[in-house]
GROMACS .gro file of C-alpha atoms in nm:
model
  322
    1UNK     CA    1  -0.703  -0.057   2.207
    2UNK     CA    2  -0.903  -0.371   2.087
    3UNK     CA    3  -0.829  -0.385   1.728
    4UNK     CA    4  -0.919  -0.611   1.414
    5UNK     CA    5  -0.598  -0.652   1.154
    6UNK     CA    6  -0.752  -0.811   0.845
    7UNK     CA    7  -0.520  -0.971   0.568
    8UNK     CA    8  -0.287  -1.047   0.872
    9UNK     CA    9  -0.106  -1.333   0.707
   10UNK     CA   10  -0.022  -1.099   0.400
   11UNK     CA   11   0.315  -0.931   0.365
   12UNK     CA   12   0.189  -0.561   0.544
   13UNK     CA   13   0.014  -0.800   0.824
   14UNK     CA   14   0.314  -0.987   0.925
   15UNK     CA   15   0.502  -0.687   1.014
   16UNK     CA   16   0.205  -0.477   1.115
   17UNK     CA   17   0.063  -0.722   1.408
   18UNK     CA   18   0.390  -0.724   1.621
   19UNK     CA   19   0.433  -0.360   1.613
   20UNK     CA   20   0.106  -0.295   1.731
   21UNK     CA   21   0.149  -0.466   2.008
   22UNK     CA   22   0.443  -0.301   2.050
   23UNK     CA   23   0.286  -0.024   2.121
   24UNK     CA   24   0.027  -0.135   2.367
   25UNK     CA   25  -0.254  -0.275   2.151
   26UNK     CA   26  -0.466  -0.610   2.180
   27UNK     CA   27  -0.467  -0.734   1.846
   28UNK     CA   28  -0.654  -1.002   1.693
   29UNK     CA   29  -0.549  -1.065   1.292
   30UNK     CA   30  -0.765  -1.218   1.124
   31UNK     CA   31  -0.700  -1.399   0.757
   32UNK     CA   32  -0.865  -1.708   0.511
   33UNK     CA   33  -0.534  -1.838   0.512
   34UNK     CA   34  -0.353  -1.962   0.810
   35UNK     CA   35  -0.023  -1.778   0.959
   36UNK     CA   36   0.142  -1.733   1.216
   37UNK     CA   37  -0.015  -1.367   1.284
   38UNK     CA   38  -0.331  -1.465   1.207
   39UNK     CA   39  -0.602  -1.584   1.564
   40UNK     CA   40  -0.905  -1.627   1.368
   41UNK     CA   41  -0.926  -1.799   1.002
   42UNK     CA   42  -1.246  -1.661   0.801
   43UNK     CA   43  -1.337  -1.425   0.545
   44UNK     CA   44  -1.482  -1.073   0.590
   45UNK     CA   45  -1.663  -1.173   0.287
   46UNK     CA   46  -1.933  -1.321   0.549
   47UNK     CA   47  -2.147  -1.111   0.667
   48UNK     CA   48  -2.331  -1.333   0.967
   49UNK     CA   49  -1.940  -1.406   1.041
   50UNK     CA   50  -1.833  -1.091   1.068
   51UNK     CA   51  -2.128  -0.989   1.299
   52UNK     CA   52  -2.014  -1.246   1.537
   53UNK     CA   53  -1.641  -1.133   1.542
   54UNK     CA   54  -1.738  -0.795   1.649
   55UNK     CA   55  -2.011  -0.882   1.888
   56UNK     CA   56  -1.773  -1.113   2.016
   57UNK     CA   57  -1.433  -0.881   2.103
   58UNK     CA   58  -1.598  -0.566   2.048
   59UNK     CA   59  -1.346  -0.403   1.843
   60UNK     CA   60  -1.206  -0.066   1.938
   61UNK     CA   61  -1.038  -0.010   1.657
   62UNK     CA   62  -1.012  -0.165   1.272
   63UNK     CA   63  -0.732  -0.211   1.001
   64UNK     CA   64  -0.860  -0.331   0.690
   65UNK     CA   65  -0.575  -0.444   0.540
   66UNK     CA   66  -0.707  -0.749   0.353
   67UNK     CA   67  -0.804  -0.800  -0.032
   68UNK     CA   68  -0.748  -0.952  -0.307
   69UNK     CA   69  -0.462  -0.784  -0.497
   70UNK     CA   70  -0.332  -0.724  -0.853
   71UNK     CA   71  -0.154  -1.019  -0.933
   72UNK     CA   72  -0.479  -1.213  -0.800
   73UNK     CA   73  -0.669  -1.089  -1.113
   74UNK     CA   74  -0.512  -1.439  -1.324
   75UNK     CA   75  -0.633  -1.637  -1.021
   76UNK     CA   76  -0.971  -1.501  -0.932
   77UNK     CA   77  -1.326  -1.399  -1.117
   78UNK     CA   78  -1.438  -1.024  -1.103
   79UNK     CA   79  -1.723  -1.126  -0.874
   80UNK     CA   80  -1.450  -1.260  -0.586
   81UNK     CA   81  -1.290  -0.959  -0.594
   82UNK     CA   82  -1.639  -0.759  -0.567
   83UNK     CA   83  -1.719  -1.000  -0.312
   84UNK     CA   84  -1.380  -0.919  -0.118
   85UNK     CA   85  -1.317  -0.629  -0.175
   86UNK     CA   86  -1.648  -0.451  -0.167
   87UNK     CA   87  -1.923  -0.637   0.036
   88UNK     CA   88  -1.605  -0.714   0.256
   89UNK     CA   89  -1.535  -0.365   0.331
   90UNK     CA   90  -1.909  -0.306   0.371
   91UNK     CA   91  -1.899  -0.538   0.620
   92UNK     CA   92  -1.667  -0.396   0.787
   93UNK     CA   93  -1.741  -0.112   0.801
   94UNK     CA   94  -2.105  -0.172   0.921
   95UNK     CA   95  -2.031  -0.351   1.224
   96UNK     CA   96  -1.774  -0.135   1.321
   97UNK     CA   97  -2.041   0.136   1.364
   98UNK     CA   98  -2.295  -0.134   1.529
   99UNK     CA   99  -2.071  -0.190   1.741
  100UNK     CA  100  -1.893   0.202   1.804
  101UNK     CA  101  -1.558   0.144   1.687
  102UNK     CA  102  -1.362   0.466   1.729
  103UNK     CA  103  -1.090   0.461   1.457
  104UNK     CA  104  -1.109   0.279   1.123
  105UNK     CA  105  -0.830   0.229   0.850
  106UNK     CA  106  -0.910   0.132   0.552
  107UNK     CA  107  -0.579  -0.009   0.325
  108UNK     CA  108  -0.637   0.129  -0.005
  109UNK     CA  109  -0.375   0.148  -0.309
  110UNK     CA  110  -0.218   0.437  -0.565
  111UNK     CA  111  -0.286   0.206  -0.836
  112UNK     CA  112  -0.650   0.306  -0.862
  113UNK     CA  113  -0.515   0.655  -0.951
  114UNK     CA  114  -0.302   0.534  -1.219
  115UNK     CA  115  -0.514   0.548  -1.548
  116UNK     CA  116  -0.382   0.337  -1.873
  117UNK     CA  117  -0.278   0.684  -2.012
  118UNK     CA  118  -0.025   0.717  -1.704
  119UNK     CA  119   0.087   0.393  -1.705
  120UNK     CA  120   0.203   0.423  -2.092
  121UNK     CA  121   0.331   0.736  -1.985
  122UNK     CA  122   0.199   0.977  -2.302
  123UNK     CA  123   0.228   1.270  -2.127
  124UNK     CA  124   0.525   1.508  -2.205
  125UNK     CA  125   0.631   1.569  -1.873
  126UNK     CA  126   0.636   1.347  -1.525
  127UNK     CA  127   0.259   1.313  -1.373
  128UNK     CA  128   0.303   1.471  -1.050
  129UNK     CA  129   0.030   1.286  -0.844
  130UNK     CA  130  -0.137   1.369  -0.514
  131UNK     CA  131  -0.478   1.313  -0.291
  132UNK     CA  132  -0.607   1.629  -0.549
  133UNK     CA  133  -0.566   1.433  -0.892
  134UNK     CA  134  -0.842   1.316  -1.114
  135UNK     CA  135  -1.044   1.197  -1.245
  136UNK     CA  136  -0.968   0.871  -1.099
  137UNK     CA  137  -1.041   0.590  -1.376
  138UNK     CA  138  -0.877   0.252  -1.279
  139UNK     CA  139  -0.769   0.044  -1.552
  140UNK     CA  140  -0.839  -0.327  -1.383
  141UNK     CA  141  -1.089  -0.488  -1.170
  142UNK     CA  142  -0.848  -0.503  -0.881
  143UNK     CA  143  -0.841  -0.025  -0.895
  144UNK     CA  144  -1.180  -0.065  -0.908
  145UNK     CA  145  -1.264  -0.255  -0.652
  146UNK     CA  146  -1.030  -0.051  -0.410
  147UNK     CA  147  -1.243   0.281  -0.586
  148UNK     CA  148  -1.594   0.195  -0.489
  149UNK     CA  149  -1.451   0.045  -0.096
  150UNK     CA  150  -1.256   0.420  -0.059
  151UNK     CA  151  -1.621   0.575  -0.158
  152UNK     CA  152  -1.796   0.302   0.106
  153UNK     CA  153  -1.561   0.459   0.333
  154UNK     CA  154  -1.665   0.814   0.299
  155UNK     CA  155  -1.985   0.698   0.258
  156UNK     CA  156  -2.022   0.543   0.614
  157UNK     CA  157  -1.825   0.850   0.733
  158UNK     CA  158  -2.051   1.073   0.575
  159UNK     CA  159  -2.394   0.922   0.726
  160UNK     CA  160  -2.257   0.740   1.039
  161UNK     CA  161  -1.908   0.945   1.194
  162UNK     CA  162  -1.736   0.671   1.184
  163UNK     CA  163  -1.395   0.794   1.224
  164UNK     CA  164  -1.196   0.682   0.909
  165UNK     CA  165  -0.874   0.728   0.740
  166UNK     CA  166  -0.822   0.555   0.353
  167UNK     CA  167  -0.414   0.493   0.290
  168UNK     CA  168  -0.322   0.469  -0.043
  169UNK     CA  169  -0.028   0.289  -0.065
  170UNK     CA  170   0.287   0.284  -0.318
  171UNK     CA  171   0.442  -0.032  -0.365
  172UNK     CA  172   0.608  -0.246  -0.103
  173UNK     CA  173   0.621  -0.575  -0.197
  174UNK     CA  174   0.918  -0.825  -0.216
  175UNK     CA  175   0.895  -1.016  -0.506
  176UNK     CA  176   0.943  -0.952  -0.877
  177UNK     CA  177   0.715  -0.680  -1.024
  178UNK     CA  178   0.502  -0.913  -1.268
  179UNK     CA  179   0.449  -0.658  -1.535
  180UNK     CA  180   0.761  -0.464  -1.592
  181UNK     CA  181   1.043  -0.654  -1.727
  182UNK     CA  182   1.299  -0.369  -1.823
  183UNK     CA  183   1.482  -0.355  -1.508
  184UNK     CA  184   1.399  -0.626  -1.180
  185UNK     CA  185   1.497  -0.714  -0.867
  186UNK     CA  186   1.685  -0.452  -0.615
  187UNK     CA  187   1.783  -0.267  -0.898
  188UNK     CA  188   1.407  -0.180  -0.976
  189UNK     CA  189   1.301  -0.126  -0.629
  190UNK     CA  190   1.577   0.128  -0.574
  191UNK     CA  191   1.468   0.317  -0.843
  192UNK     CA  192   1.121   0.332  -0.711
  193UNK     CA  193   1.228   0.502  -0.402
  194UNK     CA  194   1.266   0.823  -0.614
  195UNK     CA  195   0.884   0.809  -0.702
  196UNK     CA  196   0.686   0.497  -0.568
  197UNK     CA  197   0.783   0.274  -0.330
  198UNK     CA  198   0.820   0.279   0.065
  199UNK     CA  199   0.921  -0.030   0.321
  200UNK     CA  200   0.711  -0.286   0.470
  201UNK     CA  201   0.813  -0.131   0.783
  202UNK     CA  202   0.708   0.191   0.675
  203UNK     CA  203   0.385   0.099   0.554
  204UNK     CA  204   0.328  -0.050   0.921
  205UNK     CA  205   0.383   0.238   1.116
  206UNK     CA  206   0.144   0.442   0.862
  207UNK     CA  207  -0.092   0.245   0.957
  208UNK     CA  208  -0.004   0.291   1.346
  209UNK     CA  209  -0.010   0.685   1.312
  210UNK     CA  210  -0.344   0.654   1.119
  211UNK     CA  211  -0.518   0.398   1.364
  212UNK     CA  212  -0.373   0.711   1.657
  213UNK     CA  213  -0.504   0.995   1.432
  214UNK     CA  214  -0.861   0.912   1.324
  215UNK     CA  215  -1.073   0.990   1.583
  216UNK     CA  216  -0.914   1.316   1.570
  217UNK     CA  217  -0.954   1.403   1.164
  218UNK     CA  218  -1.228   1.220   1.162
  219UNK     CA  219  -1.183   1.142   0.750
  220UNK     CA  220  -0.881   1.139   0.523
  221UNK     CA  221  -0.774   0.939   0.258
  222UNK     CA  222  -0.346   0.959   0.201
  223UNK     CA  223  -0.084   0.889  -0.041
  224UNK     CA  224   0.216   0.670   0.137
  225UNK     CA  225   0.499   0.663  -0.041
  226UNK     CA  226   0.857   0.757   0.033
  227UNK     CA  227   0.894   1.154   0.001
  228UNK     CA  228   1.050   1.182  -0.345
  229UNK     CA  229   1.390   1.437  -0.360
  230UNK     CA  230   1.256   1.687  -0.595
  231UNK     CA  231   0.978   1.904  -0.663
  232UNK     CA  232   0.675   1.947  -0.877
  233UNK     CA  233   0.882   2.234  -1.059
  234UNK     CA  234   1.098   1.915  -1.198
  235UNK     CA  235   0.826   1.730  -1.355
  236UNK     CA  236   0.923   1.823  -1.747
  237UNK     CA  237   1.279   1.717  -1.637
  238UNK     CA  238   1.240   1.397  -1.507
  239UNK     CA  239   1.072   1.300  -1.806
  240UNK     CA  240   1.357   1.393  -2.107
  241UNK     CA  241   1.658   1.377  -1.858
  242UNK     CA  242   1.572   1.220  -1.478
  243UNK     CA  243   1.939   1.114  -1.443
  244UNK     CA  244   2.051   1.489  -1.461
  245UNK     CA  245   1.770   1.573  -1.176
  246UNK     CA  246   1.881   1.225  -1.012
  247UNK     CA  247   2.219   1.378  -1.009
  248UNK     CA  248   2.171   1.712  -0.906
  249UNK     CA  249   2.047   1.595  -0.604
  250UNK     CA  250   2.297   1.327  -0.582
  251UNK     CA  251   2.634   1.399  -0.730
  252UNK     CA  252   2.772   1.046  -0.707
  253UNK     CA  253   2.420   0.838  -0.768
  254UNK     CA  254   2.554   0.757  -1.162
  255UNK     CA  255   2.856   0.613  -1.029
  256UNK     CA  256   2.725   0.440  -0.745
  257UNK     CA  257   2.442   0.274  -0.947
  258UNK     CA  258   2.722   0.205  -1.258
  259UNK     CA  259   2.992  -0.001  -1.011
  260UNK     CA  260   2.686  -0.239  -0.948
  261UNK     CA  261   2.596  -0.260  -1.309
  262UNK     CA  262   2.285  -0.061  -1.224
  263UNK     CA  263   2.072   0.139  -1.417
  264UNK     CA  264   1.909   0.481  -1.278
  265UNK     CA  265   1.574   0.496  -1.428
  266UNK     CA  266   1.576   0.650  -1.810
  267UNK     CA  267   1.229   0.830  -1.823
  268UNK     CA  268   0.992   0.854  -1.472
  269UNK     CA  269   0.652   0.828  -1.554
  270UNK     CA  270   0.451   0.936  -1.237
  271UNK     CA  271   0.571   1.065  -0.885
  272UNK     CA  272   0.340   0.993  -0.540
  273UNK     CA  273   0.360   1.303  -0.344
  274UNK     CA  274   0.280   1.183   0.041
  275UNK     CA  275   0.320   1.576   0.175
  276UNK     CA  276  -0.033   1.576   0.274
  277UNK     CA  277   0.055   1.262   0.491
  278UNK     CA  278   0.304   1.445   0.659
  279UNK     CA  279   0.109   1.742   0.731
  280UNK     CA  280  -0.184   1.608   0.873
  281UNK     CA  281  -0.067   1.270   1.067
  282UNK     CA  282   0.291   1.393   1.138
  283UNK     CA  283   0.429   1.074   0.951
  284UNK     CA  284   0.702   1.061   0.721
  285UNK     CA  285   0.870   0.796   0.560
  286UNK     CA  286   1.199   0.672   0.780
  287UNK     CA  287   1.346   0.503   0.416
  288UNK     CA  288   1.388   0.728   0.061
  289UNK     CA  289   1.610   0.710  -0.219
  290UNK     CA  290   1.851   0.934   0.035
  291UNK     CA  291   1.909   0.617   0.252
  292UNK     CA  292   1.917   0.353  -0.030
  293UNK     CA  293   2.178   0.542  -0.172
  294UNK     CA  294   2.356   0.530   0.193
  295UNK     CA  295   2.344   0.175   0.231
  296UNK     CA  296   2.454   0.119  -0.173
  297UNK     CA  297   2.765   0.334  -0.077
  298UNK     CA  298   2.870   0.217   0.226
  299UNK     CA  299   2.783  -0.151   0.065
  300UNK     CA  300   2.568  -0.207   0.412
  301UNK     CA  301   2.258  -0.423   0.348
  302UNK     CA  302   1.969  -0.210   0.140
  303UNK     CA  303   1.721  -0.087   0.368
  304UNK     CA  304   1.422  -0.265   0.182
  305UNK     CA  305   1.347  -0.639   0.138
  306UNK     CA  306   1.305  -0.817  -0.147
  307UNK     CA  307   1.258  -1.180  -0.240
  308UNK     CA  308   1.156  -1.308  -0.605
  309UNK     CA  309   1.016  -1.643  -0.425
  310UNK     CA  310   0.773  -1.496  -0.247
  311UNK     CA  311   0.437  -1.635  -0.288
  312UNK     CA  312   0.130  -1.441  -0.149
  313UNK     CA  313  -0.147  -1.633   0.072
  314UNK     CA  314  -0.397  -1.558  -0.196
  315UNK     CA  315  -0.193  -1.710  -0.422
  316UNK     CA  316  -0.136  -2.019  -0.186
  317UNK     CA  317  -0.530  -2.003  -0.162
  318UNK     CA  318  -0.610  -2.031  -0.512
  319UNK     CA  319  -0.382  -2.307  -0.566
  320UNK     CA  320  -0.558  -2.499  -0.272
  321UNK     CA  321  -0.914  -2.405  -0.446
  322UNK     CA  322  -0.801  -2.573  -0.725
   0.00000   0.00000   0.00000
């Protein structure tokens, strides 16, 4: 298959390029900032240019994996991220049915579910959160940007065919998390695996299985996270006494986590729940807090990367637009 990567200088498109080609396809990654994954340098901002791409290599397939992010909100106006993220998509997304792409994926994020009440976790008990929860209020320009391109999406779907699936992806990136400062590093990220985070790697071959999958669902839009080790049923739990459900499920987790001088989380605020994934594409997660916990023991290498100096190409962009 023919297919457009967008954002392939990013983190997910550096990993997500080589193993499509892996598996047979002709990909052509496309970025505003140079790489070495990236063909074409350009912005799907413009329109006239992104009319040419397609006409030019008639796309086959699409994976929308670029946009301005999060941590881009202290280097970029609302109206770039509108501009990106929205009339980008739109873009997209109308040439792909000028030109009768057959499978579209469209990189969303779980942080558009994740309303200011969740994040200052108010509730009495864990949020349990899946593709059913609502109402969806983002708290920040970058949510609802990411909002409005999932509804663009269904949209199109809706009035065109075009075969689409939205994945809304946990966390996966390497370098410090730039809000929370109560744990950081590896320390953090293993925690996440028990509610919110997956691999790079994973997050590539989501992508894969979706890009295989849409023609045949036709829509979907998918929580990818790593499958958490509990239930719903443990929600009130996890929020008074998640190293208790932590160790039911793993005896030795407390002592593991102590010998490094690690801390298992002390409340969990919100769990992804990526059953539906599962269920409907056949994918799972290859890396959970099952296989962190593995590596800690065994003191292998941990099974997820992370790197506190890495700098994003948006953020290498901004400093060049400076």
């Amino acid at each position: 298959m023919r297919v457009l990567l967008t954002g392939s200088s990013g983190w997910l498109g550096r990993f997500l390029k080589p193993r499509l080609e892996e598996v047979g396809h002709h990909v052509i990654g496309l970025d505003p900032m140079p790489g070495r994954p990236t063909d074409i340098v350009g912005s799907v901002s413009d329109r006239a240019f992104v009319d040419r791409l397609f006409s030019e290599h008639r796309f086959e397939g699409v994976i929308h994996a670029g946009a301005l992010h999060k941590p881009d909100i202290i280097r970029y106006p609302r109206q770039r991220f509108i501009d990106v993220n929205v009339t980008g998509t739109l873009n997209l997304l109308e040439a792909a049915v000028a030109n009768g792409t057959s499978s579209f994926v469209f990189t969303s994020t779980t942080s558009l579910m994740i309303t200011q009440a969740i994040r200052d976790e108010t509730a009495t008990e864990t949020v349990w959160l899946d593709e059913a929860s609502g109402p969806l209020t983002p708290r920040n320009i970058y949510g609802m940007t990411k909002r409005a391109a999932e509804e663009m999406c269904r949209l199109i779907h809706l009035d065109q065919r075009l075969p689409t699936i939205i994945l809304r992806t946990a966390r996966f990136f390497p370098e410090e998390d730039d809000t929370h400062r109560e744990l950081a590093g590896e320390n953090m990220k293993a925690n996440e695996f028990l509610n919110r985070r997956l691999t790079v790697e994973d997050c590539a071959d989501a992508h894969i299985a979706a890009l295989t999958k849409a023609s045949t669902i036709g829509f979907g839009n998918y929580i990818v996270s790593a499958p958490p080790p509990f239930g719903r049923e443990a929600c009130a739990a996890l929020k008074a006494d998640p190293i208790s459900v932590i160790a039911r499920c793993f005896p030795d987790a407390p002592a593991i986590f102590a010998e490094r001088g690690w801390h298992l989380p002390r409340s969990i605020g919100r769990v992804y729940d990526p059953s539906a994934l599962e269920r409907d594409l056949g994918f799972r997660c290859q890396t959970d807090f099952g296989r962190v916990l593995a590596a800690m023991r065994e003191n292998a290498p941990l099974p997820f990367a992370h790197d506190d100096l890495y700098v994003s190409p948006n953020e290498t962009l901004a400093r060049e637009l400076d």
